[in-house]
Coordinates of C-alpha atoms in Angstrom, one line a residue:
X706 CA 11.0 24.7 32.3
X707 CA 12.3 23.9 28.9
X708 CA 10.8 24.9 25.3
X709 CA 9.4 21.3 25.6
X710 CA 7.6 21.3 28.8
X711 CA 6.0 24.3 28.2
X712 CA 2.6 23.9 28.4
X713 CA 0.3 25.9 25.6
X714 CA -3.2 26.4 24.7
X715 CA -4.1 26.9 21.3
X716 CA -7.0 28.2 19.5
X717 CA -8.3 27.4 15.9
X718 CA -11.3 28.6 14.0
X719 CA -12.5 27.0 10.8
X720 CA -14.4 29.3 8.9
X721 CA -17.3 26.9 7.4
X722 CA -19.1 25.2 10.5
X723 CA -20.1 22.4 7.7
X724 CA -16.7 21.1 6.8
X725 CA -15.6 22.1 10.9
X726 CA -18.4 19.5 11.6
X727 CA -16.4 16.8 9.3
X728 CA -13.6 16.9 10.3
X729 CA -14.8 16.7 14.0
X730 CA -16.1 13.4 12.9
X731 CA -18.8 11.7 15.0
X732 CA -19.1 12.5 18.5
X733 CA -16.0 14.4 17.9
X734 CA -14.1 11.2 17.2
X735 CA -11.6 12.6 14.6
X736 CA -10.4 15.0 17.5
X737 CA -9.8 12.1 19.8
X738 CA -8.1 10.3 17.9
X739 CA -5.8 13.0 17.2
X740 CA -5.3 13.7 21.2
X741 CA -4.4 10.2 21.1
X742 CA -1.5 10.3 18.8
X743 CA -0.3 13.9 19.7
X744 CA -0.7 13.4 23.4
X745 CA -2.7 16.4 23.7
X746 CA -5.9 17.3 24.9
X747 CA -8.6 18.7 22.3
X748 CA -11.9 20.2 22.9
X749 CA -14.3 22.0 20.5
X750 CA -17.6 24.2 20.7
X751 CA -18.8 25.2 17.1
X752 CA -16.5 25.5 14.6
X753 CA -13.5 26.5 17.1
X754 CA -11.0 24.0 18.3
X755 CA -8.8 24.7 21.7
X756 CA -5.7 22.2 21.8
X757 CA -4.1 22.1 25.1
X758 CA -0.4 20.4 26.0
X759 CA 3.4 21.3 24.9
X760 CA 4.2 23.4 22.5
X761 CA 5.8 21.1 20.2
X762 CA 2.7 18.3 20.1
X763 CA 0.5 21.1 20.0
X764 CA 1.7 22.7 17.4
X765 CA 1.5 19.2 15.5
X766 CA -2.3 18.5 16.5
X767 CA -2.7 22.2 14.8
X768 CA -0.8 20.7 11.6
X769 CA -2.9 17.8 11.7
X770 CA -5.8 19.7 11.9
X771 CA -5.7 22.4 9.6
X772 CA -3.7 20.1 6.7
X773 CA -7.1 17.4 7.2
X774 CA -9.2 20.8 7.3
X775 CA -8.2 21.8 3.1
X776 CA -8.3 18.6 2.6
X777 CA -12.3 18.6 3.3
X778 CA -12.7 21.6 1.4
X779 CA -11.2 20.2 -1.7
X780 CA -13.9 17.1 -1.5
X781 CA -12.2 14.4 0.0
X782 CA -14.2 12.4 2.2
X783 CA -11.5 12.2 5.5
X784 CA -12.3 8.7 7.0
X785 CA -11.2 7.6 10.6
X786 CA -8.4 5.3 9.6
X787 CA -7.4 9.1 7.1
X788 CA -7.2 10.8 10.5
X789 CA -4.2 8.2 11.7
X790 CA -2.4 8.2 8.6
X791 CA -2.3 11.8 8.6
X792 CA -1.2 11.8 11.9
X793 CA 1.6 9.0 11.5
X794 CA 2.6 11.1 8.1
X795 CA 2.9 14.2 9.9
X796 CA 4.5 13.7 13.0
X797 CA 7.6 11.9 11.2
X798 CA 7.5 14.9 8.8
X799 CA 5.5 17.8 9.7
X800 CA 6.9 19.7 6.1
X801 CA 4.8 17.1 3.9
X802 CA 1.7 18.3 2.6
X803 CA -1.1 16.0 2.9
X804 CA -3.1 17.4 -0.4
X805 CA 0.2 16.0 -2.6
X806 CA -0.2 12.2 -1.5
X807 CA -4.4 11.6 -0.6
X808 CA -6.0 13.7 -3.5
X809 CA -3.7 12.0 -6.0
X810 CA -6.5 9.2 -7.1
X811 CA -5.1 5.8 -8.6
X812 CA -8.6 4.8 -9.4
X813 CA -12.3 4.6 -8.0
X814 CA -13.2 0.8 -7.1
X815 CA -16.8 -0.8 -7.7
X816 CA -17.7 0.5 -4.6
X817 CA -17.1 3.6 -5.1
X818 CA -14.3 4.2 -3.0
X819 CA -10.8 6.5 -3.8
X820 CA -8.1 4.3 -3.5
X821 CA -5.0 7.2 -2.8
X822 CA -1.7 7.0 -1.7
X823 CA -1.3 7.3 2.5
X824 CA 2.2 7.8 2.6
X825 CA 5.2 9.4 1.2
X826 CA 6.4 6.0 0.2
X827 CA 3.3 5.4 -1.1
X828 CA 3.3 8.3 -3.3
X829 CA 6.5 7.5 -4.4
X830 CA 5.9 3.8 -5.0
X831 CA 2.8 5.0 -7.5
X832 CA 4.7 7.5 -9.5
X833 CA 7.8 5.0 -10.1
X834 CA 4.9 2.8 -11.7
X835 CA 3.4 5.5 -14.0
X836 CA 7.7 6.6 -15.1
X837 CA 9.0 3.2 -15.2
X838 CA 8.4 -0.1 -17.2
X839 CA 9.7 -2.0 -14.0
X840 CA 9.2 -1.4 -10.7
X841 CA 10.2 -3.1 -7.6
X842 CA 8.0 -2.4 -4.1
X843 CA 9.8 -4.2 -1.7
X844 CA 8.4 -4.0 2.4
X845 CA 6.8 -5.3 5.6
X846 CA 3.2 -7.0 5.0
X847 CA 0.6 -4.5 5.1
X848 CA 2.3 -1.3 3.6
X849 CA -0.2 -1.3 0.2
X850 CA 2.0 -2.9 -2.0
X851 CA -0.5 -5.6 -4.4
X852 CA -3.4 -3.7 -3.3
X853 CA -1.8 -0.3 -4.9
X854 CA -0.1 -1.9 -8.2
X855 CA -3.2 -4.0 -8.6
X856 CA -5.4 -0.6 -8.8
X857 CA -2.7 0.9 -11.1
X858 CA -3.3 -2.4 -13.6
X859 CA -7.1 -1.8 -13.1
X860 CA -7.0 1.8 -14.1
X861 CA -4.4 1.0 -17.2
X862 CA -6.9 -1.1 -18.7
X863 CA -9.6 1.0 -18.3
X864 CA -7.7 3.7 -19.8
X865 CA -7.1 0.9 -22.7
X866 CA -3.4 1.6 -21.7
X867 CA -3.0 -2.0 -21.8
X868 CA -4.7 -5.1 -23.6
X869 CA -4.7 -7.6 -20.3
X870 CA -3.0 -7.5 -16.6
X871 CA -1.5 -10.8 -15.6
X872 CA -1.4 -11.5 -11.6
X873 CA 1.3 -14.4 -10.9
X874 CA 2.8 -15.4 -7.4
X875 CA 5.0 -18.2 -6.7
X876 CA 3.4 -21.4 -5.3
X877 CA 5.5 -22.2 -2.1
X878 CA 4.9 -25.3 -0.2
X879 CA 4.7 -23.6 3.4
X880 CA 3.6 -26.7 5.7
X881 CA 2.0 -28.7 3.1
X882 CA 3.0 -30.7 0.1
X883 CA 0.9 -29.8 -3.2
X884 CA 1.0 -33.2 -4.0
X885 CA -1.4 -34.1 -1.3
X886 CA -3.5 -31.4 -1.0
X887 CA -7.2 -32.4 -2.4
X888 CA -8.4 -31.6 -5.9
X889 CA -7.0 -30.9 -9.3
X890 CA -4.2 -28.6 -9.9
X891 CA -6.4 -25.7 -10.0
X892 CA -7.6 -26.0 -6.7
X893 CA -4.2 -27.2 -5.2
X894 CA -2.5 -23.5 -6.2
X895 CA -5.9 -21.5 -5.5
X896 CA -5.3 -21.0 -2.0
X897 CA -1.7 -18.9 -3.1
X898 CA -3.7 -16.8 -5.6
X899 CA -6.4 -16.2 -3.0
X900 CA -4.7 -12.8 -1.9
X901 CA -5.3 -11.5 -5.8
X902 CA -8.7 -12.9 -6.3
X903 CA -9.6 -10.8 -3.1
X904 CA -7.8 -7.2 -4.6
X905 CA -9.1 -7.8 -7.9
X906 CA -13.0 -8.4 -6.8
X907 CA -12.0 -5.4 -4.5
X908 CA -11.6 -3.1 -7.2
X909 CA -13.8 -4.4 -10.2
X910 CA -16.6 -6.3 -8.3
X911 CA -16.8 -10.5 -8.6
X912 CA -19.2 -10.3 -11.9
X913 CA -16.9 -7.8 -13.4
X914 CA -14.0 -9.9 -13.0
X915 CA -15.1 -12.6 -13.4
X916 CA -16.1 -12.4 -17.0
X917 CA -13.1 -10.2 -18.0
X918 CA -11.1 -13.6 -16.6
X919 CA -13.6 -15.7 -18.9
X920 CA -12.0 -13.5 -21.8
X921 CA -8.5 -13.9 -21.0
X922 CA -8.4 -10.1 -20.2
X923 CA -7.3 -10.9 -17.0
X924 CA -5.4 -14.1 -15.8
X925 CA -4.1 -15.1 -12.5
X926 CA -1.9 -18.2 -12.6
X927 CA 1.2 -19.4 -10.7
X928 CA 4.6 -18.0 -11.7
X929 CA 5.8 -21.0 -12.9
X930 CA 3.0 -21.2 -15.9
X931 CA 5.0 -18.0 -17.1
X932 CA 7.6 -20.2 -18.5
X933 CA 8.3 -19.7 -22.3
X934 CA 6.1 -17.2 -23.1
X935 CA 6.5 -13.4 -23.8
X936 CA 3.9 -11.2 -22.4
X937 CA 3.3 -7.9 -24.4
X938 CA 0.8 -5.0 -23.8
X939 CA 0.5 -6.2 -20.8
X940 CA 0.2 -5.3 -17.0
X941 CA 2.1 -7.8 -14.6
X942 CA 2.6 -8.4 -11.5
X943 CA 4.2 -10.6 -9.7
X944 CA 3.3 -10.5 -6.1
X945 CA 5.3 -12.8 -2.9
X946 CA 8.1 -12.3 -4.9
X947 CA 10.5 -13.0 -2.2
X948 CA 9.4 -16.9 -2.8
X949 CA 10.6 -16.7 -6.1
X950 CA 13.6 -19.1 -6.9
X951 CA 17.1 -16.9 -8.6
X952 CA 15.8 -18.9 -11.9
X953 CA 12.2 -17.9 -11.7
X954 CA 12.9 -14.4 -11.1
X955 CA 15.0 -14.4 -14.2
X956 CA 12.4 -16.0 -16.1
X957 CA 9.4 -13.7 -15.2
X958 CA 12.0 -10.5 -15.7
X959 CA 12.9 -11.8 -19.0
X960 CA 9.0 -12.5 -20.1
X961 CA 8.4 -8.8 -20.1
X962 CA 7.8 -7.6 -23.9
X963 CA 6.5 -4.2 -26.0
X964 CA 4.5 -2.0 -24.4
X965 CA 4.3 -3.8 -20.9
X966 CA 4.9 -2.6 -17.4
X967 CA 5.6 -5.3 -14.5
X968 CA 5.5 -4.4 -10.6
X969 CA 7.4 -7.1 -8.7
X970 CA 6.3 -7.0 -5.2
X971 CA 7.8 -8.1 -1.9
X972 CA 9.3 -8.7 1.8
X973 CA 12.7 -10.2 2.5
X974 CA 12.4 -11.0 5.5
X975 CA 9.2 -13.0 4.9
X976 CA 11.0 -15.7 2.4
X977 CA 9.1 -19.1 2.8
X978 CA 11.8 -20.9 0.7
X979 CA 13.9 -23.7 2.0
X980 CA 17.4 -22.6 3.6
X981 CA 19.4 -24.2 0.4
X982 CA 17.6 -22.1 -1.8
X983 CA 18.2 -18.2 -2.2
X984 CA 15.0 -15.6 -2.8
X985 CA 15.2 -14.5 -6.8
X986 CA 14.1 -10.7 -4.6
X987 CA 17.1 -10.6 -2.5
X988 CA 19.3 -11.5 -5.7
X989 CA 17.3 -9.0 -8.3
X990 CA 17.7 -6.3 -5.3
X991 CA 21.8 -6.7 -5.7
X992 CA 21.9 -7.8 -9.4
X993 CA 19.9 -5.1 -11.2
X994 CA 19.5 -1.9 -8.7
X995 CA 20.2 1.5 -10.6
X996 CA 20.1 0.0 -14.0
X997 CA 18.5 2.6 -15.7
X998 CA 14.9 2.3 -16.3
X999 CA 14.5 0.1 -13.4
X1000 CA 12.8 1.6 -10.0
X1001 CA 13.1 0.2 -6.6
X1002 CA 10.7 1.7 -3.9
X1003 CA 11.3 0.7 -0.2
X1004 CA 8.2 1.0 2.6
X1005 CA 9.4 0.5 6.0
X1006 CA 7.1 -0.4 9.1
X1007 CA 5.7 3.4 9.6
X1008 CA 4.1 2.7 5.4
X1009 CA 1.9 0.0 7.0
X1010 CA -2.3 1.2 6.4
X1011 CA -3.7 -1.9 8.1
X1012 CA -4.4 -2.2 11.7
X1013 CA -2.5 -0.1 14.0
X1014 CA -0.8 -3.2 16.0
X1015 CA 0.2 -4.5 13.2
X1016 CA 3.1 -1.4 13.2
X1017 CA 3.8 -2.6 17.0
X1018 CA 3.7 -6.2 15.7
X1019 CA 6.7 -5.7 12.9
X1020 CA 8.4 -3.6 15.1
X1021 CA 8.7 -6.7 18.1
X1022 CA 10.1 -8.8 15.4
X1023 CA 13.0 -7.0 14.3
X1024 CA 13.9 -6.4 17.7
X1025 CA 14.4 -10.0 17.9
X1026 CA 15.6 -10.1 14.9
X1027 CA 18.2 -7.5 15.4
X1028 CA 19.4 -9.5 19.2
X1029 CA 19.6 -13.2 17.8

């Protein structure tokens, strides 16, 4: 029987019965969810924990467990959807620590919840924005992209690092002419700023943002209102950018002035722009990549925090991708 096959029983004792009892989770859910992912079986009476199954996914449920464990004793409030991220994290990587990406906190949202990092891309993605003026997220739908920036630009202006934060996508006709589409212009774009409304209220509350948008601290427009004017001491981002024309991603790049930081965010393979036209992402990607002061982060389908299908989903399509 090889090192694999081996079957093993492990034993682990937590030495406070009150943060054992968390991490257990209800009805000792947080434990079956891990047997799920490690494909082992876990049982536990008190505040001791016997895994049973090979030696190498047991050894990973014990990761798992004792890395959520210190995580609990350092105040962080381990969720259920915390317990699958830990487990996806770990078992691509089982040398990451956990404390170095979750208890790094990117800002505390009206309702009082931590929005952290959940991945090593993640991490990475929010320490290019605090280095760099420019930073480009570029990944699969889902991976925490707008959501992540947007709580950076939050947390600048609250730390009065910043005067305003300017939210901008492109306004792609995808099935529908704007032309006839009912209502003013306002309401003809609102539907492609509907994704930013939703972060922003997510973070500040509706009230809260709401006024600060009555005051101009806060503007969400389309990217082409960006034309001609230089935005300084400001936050921006510019989200969908891979529906950005070549000659609007030039123009947003080149609105950027003193004491601003932009976040450009995107999926390449999610372009809604006719054929004829190339994605200003794909063409920023090979134009400016490595020019100094300039970060690019990549997330892949393994970065994606929404439901877990959605990972099963993305990887269907670039199977098909990848045979046609």
């Amino acid at each position: 029987m090889s090192k694999y096959q081996e079957h093993t029983k492990t034993e682990l004792t937590f030495s406070d019965i009150h943060f054992a009892n968390e991490l257990l989770g209800a009805h000792n859910s947080n434990l079956a969810r891990i047997a799920e992912a490690t494909d082992t079986s876990i049982s536990a009476r008190g505040n001791t924990i016997s895994i049973s199954g090979d030696t190498i996914s047991s050894t990973l449920a014990k990761n798992i467990l004792n890395q959520l464990y210190g995580l609990i004793k350092d105040g962080y409030p381990v969720y259920p959807k915390d317990v699958e991220y830990a487990a996806n994290v770990l078992s691509r990587d089982d040398g990451i620590c956990l404390k170095d990406i979750f208890l790094d906190t990117v800002y505390v949202t009206s309702k009082k919840q931590t929005v952290t990092p959940k991945s090593p891309a993640q991490k990475e993605y929010i320490d290019a924005i605090r280095k760099y003026d420019i930073v480009f997220g570029v990944g699969p739908a889902g991976t925490g992209k707008t959501y992540l920036a947007m709580a950076m630009a939050v947390a600048a202006l609250a730390k009065k690092q910043v005067d305003r934060i300017i939210l901008t996508r492109p306004a792609v006709e995808a099935g529908e002419a704007l032309g006839f589409l009912p209502g003013d212009l306002a309401e003809k774009v609102n539907p492609y700023l509907r994704p930013l409304y939703d972060a922003l209220h997510d973070m500040m509350g509706f009230e809260k943002a709401a006024d600060m948008m009555q005051q101009d601290v806060i503007e969400v427009a389309p990217l082409a209102f960006m034309r001609g004017r230089t935005l300084n001491d400001s936050f921006i981002i510019l989200d969908e950018a891979q529906n950005s024309t070549s000659e609007q991603m030039k123009m947003f790049l080149t609105r950027i002035g003193f004491n601003s930081k932009a976040v450009i965010t995107g999926d390449i393979t999610q372009s809604d722009l006719p054929n004829d036209r190339a994605s200003g992402l794909i063409e920023a990607k090979e134009l400016i990549y490595g020019i100094d002061g300039i970060q690019f982060v990549f997330f892949s389908k393994y970065d994606v925090v929404r439901h877990k299908l959605v990972q099963k989903i993305i990887d269907a399509y670039e199977k098909q991708e990848n045979r046609t």
